[in-house]
PDB file of C-alpha atoms in Angstrom:
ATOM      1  CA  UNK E   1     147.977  96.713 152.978  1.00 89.00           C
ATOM      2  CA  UNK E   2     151.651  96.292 153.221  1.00 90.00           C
ATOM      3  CA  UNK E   3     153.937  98.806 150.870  1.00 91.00           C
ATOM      4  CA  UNK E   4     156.929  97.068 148.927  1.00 88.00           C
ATOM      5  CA  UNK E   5     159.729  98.291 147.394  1.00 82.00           C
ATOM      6  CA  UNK E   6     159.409  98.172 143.097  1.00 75.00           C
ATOM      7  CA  UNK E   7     163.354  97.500 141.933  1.00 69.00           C
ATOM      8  CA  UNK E   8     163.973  96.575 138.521  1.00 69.00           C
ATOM      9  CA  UNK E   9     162.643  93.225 138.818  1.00 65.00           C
ATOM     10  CA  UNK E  10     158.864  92.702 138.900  1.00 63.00           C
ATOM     11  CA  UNK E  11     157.376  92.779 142.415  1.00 59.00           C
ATOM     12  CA  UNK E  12     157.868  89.931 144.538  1.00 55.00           C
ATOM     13  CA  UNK E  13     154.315  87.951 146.020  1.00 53.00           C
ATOM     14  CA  UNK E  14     152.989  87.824 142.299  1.00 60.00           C
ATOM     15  CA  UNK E  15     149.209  87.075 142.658  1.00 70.00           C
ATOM     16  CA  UNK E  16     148.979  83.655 144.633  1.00 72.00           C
ATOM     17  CA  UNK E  17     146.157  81.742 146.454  1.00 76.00           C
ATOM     18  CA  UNK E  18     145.753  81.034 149.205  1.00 72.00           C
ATOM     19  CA  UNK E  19     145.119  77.698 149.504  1.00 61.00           C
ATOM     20  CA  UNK E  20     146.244  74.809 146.992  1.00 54.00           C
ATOM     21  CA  UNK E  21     143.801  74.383 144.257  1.00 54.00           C
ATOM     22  CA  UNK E  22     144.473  72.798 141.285  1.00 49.00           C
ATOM     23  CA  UNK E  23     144.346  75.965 138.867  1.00 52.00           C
ATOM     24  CA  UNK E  24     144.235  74.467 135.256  1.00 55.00           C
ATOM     25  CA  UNK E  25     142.059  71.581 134.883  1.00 55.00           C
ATOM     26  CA  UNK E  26     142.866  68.512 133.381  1.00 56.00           C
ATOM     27  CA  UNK E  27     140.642  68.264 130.679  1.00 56.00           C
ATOM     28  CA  UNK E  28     142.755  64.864 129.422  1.00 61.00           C
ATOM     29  CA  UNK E  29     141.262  62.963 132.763  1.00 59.00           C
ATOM     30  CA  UNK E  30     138.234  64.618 132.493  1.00 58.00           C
ATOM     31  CA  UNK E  31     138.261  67.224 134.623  1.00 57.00           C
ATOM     32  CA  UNK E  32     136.370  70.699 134.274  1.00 59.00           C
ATOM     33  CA  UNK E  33     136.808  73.658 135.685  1.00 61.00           C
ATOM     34  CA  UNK E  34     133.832  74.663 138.063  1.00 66.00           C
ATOM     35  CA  UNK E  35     132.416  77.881 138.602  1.00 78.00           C
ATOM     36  CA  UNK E  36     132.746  79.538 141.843  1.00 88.00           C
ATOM     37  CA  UNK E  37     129.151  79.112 144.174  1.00 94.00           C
ATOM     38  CA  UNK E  38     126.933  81.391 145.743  1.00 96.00           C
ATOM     39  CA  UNK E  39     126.661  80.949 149.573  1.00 96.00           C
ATOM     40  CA  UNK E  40     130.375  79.462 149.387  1.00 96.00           C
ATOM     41  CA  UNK E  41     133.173  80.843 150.909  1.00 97.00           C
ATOM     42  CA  UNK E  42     135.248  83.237 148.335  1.00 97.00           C
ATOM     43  CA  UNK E  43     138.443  81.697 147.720  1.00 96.00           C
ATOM     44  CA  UNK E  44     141.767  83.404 149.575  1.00 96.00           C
ATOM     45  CA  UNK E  45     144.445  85.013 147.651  1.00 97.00           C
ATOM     46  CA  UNK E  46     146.781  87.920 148.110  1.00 97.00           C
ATOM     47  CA  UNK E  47     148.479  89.508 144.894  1.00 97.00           C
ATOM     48  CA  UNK E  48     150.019  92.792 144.311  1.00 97.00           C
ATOM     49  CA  UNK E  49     148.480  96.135 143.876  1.00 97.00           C
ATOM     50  CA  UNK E  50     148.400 100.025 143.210  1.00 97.00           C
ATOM     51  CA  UNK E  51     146.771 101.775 145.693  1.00 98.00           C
ATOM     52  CA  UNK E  52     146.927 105.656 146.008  1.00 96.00           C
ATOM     53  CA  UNK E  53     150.516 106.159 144.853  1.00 96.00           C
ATOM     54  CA  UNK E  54     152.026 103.243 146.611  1.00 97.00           C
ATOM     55  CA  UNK E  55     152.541 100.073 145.565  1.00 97.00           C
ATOM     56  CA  UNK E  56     151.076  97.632 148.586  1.00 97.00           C
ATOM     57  CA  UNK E  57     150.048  93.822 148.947  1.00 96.00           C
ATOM     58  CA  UNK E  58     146.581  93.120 149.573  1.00 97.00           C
ATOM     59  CA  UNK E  59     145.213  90.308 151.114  1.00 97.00           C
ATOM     60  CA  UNK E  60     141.679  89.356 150.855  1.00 97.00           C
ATOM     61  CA  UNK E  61     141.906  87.519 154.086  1.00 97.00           C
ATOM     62  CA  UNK E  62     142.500  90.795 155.926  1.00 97.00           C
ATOM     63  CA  UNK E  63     138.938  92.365 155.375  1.00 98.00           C
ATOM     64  CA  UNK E  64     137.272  89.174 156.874  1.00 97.00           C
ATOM     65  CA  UNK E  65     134.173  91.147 158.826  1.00 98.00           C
ATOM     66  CA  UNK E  66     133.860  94.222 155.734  1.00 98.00           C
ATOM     67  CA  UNK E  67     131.866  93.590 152.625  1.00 98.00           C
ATOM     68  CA  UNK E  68     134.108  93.527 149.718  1.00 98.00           C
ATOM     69  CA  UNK E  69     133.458  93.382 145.862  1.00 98.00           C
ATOM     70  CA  UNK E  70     135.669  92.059 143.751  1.00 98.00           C
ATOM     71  CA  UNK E  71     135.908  93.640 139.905  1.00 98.00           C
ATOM     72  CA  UNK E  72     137.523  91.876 137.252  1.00 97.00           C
ATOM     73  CA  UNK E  73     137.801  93.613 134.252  1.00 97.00           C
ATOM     74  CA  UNK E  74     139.768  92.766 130.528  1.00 96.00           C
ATOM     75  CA  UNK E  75     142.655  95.234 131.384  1.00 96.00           C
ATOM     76  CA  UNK E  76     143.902  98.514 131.982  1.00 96.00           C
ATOM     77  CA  UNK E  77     143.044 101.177 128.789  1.00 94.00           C
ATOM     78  CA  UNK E  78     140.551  99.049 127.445  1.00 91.00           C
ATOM     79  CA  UNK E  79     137.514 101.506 126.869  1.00 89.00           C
ATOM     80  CA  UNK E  80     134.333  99.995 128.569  1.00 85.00           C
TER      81      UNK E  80
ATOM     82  CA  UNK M   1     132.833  98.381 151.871  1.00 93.00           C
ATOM     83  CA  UNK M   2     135.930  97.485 150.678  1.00 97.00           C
ATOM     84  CA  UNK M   3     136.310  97.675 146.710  1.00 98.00           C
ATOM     85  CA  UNK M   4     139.327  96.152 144.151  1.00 98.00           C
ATOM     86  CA  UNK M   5     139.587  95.587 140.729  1.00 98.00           C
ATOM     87  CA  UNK M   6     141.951  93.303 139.438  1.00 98.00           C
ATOM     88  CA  UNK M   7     143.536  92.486 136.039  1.00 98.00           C
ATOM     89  CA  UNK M   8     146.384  91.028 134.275  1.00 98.00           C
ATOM     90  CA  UNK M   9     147.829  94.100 133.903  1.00 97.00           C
ATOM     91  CA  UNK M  10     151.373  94.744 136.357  1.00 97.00           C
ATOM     92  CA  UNK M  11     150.881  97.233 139.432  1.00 97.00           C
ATOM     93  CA  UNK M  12     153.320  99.811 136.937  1.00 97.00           C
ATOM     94  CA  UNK M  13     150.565  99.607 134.282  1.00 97.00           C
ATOM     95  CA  UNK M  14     148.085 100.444 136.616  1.00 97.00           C
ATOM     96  CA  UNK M  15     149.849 103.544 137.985  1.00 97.00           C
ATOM     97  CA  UNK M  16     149.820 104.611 134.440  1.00 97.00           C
ATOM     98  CA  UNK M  17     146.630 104.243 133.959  1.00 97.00           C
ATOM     99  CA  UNK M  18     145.662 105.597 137.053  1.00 97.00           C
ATOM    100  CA  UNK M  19     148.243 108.688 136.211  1.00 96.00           C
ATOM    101  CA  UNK M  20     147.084 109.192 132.677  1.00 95.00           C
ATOM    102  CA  UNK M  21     143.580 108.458 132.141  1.00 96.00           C
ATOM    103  CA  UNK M  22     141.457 107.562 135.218  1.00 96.00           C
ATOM    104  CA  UNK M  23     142.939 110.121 137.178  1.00 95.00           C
ATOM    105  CA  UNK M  24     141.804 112.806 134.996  1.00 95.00           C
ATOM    106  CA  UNK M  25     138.427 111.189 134.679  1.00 95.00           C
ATOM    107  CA  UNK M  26     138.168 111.923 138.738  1.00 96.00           C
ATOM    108  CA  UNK M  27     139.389 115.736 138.297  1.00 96.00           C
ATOM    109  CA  UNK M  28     143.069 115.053 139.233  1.00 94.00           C
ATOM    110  CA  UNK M  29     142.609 112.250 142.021  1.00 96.00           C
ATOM    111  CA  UNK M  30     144.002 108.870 142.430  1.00 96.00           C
ATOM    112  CA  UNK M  31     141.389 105.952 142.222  1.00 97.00           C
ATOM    113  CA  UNK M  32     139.655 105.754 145.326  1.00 97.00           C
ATOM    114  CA  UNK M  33     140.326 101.615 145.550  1.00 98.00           C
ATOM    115  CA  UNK M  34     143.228  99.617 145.455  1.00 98.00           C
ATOM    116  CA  UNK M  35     143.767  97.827 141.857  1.00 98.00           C
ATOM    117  CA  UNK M  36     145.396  94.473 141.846  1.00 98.00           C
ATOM    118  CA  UNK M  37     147.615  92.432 139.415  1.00 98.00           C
ATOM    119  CA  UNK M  38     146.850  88.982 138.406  1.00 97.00           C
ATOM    120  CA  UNK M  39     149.948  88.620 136.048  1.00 96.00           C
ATOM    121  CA  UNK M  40     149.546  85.015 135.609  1.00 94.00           C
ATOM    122  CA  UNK M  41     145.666  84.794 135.802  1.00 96.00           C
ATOM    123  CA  UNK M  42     145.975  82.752 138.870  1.00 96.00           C
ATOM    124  CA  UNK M  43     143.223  84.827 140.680  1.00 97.00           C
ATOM    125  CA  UNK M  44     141.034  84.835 138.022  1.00 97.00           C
ATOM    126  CA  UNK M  45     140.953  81.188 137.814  1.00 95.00           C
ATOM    127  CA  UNK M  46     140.066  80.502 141.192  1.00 96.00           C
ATOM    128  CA  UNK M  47     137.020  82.637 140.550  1.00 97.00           C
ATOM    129  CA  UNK M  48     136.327  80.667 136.934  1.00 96.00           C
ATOM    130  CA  UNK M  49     136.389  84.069 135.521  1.00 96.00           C
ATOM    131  CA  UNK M  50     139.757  83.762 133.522  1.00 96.00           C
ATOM    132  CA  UNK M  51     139.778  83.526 129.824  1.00 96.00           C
ATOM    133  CA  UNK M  52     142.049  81.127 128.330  1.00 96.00           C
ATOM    134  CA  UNK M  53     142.447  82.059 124.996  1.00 96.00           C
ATOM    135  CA  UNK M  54     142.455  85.604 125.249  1.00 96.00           C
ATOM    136  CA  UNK M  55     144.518  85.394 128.455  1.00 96.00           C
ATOM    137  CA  UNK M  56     142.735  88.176 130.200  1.00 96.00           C
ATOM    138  CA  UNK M  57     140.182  88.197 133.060  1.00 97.00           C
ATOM    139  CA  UNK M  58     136.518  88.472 131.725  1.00 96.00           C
ATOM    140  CA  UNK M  59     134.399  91.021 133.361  1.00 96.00           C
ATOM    141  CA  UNK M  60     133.543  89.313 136.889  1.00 96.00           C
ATOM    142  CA  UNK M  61     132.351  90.904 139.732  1.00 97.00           C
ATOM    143  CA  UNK M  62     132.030  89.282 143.046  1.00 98.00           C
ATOM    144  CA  UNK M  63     130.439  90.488 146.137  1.00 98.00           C
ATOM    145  CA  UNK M  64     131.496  89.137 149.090  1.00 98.00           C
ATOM    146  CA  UNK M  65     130.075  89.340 153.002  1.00 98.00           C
ATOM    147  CA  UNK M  66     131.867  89.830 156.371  1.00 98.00           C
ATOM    148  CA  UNK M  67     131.764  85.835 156.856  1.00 98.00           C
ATOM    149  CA  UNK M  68     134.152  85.568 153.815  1.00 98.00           C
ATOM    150  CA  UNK M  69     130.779  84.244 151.488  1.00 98.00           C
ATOM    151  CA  UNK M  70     129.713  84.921 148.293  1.00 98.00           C
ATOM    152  CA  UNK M  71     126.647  86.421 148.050  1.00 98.00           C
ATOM    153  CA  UNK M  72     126.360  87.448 144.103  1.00 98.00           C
ATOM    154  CA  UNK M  73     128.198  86.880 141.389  1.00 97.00           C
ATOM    155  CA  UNK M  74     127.931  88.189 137.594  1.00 97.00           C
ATOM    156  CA  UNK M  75     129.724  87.780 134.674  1.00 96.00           C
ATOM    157  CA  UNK M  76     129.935  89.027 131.281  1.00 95.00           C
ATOM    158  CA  UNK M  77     132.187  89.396 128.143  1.00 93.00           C
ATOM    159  CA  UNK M  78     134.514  92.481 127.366  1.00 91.00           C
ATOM    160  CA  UNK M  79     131.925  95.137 125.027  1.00 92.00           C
ATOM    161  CA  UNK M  80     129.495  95.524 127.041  1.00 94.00           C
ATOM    162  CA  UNK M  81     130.166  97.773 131.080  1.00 93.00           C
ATOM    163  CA  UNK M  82     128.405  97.104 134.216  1.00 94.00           C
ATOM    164  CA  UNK M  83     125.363  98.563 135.761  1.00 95.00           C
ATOM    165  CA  UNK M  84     127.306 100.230 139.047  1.00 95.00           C
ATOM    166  CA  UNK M  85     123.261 101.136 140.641  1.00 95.00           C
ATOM    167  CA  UNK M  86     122.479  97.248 139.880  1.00 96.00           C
ATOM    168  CA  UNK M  87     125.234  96.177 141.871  1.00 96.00           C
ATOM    169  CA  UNK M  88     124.585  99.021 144.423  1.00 96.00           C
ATOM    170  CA  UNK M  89     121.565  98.106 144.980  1.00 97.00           C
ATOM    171  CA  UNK M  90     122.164  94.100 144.953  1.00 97.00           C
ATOM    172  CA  UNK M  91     124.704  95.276 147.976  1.00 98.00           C
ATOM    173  CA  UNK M  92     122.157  97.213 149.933  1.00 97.00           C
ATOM    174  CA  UNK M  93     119.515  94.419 149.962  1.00 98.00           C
ATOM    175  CA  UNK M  94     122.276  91.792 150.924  1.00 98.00           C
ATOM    176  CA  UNK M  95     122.958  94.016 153.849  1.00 98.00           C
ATOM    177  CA  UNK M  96     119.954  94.440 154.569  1.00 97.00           C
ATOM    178  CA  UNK M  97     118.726  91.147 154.856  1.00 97.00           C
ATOM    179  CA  UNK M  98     121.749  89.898 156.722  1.00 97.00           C
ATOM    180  CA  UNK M  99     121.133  92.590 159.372  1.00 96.00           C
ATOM    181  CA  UNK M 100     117.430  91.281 159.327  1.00 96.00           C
ATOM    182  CA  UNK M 101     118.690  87.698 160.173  1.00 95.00           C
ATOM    183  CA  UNK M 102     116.151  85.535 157.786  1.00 89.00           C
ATOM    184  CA  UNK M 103     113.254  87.431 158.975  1.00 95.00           C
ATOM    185  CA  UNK M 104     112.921  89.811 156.020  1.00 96.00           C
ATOM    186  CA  UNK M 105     113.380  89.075 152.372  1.00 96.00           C
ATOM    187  CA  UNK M 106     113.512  91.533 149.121  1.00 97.00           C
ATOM    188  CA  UNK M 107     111.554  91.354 146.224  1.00 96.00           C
ATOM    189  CA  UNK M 108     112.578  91.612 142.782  1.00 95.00           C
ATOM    190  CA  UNK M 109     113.260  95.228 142.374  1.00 94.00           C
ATOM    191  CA  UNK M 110     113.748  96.169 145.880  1.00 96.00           C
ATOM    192  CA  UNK M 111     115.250  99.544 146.153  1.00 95.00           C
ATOM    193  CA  UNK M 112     116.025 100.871 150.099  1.00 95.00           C
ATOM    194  CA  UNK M 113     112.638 102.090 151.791  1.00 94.00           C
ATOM    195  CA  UNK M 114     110.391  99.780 149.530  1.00 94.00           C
ATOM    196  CA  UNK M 115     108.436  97.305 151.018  1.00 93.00           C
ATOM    197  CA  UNK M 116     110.348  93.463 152.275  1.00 95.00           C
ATOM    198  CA  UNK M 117     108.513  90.064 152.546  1.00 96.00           C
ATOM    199  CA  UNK M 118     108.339  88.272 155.642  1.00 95.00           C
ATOM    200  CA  UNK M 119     108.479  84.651 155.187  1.00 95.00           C
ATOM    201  CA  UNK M 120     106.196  82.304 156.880  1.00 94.00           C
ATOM    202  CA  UNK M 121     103.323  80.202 156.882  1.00 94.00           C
ATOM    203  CA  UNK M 122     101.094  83.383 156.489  1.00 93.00           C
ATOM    204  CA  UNK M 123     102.809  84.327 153.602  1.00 94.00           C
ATOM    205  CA  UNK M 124     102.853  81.184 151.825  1.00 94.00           C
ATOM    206  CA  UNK M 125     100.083  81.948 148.618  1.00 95.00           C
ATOM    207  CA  UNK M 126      99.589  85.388 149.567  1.00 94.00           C
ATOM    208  CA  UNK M 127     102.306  86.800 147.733  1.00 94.00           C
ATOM    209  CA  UNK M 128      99.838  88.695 146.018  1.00 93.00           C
ATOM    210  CA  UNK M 129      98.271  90.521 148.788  1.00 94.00           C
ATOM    211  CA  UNK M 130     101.825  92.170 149.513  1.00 93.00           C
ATOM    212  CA  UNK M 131     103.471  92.541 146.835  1.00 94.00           C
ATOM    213  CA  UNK M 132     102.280  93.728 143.024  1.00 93.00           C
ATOM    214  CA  UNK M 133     104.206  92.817 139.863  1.00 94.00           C
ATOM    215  CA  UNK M 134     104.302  97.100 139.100  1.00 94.00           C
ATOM    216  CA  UNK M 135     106.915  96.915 141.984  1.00 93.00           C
ATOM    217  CA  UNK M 136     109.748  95.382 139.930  1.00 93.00           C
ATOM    218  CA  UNK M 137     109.779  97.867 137.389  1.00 92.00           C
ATOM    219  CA  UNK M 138     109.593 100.889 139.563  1.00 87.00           C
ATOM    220  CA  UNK M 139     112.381 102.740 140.815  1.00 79.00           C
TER     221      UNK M 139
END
């Protein structure tokens, strides 16, 4: 994982995917979002992170050939 | 294994987290894993795990094989934590089977050095004979 500078401004790469997805859905023509599928490839992103003291970009692509879990949680200081 | 956890929070809210709670939970240590911003919940809703409304991530967790595939998935709202042995556990017997290559499978409540299925015609209605129901309630 790469380590940026932080400035003033927020950090540049804020969380992106990938590939081009449409995001929202449409709910007007219909459309719903989907969940995610098991024995389907986990959708690439990179995004910004905190890591030891240093403030790096990750990219999921990078750990093609580890194992990797992915935790998503409410937010930081929340109590569970 | 590679472990991240990612919110909505910015990568400065997580240092301060990190610096003034969690930190202090691991006897003066950083976190061990690298945790990753999803200001504008973009992440999250390529995973179908973002919350809308609340405009927060809900609490997904995603494991993910060498290949790049999903494997497991599980999802649940904010009260209530995760089981960390659960998904320990779901990890090992992924691995495990993967390293097998089809020709072992794991039982409900598999646990490393209990006993694996091996599917075939042998097998087929004789369940029974290798595996009893006690076995996914023990430890």
């Amino acid at each position: 994982m790469k380590e940026f500078e932080a400035g003033c401004s927020r950090p540049k790469g804020q969380a992106k995917p990938a590939t081009e997805t449409v995001l929202t859905p449409d709910v007007e023509r219909g459309e719903q979002r989907t969940m995610i599928q098991v024995g389907k490839p986990a959708p690439e992103f990179s995004a910004p992170a905190f890591y030891q003291g240093k403030f790096v970009e990750m990219n999921l692509a990078d750990y093609k050939g580890k194992w990797v879990m992915l935790c998503f949680y409410p937010g930081d200081f929340t109590f569970v | 294994m590679e472990v991240f956890s990612i919110s909505v929070d910015s990568v400065f809210v997580h240092k301060i987290w990190n610096d003034n709670e969690l930190g202090k939970m691991l006897g003066g240590k950083d976190v061990p894993f690298a945790m990753l911003s999803d200001q504008n919940g973009n992440i999250g809703r390529l995973y179908g795990i973002y919350d809308e409304e609340a405009g927060t991530e809900t609490r997904g967790r995603f494991i993910i094989d060498p290949d790049g595939i999903v494997q497991a998935f599980e999802v649940m709202t904010p009260p209530v934590g995760r089981n960390v042995n659960e998904t320990l556990r779901q990890i090992q017997a992924f691995q495990y089977v993967r390293e097998a290559k089809g020709a072992e499978v794991t039982p409900a409540g598999w646990r490393p050095g209990k006993n694996t299925l091996k599917p075939g015609p042998q097998l087929v209605g004789n369940v029974w004979k290798e595996w009893k129901v006690q076995e996914a309630f023990e430890e």
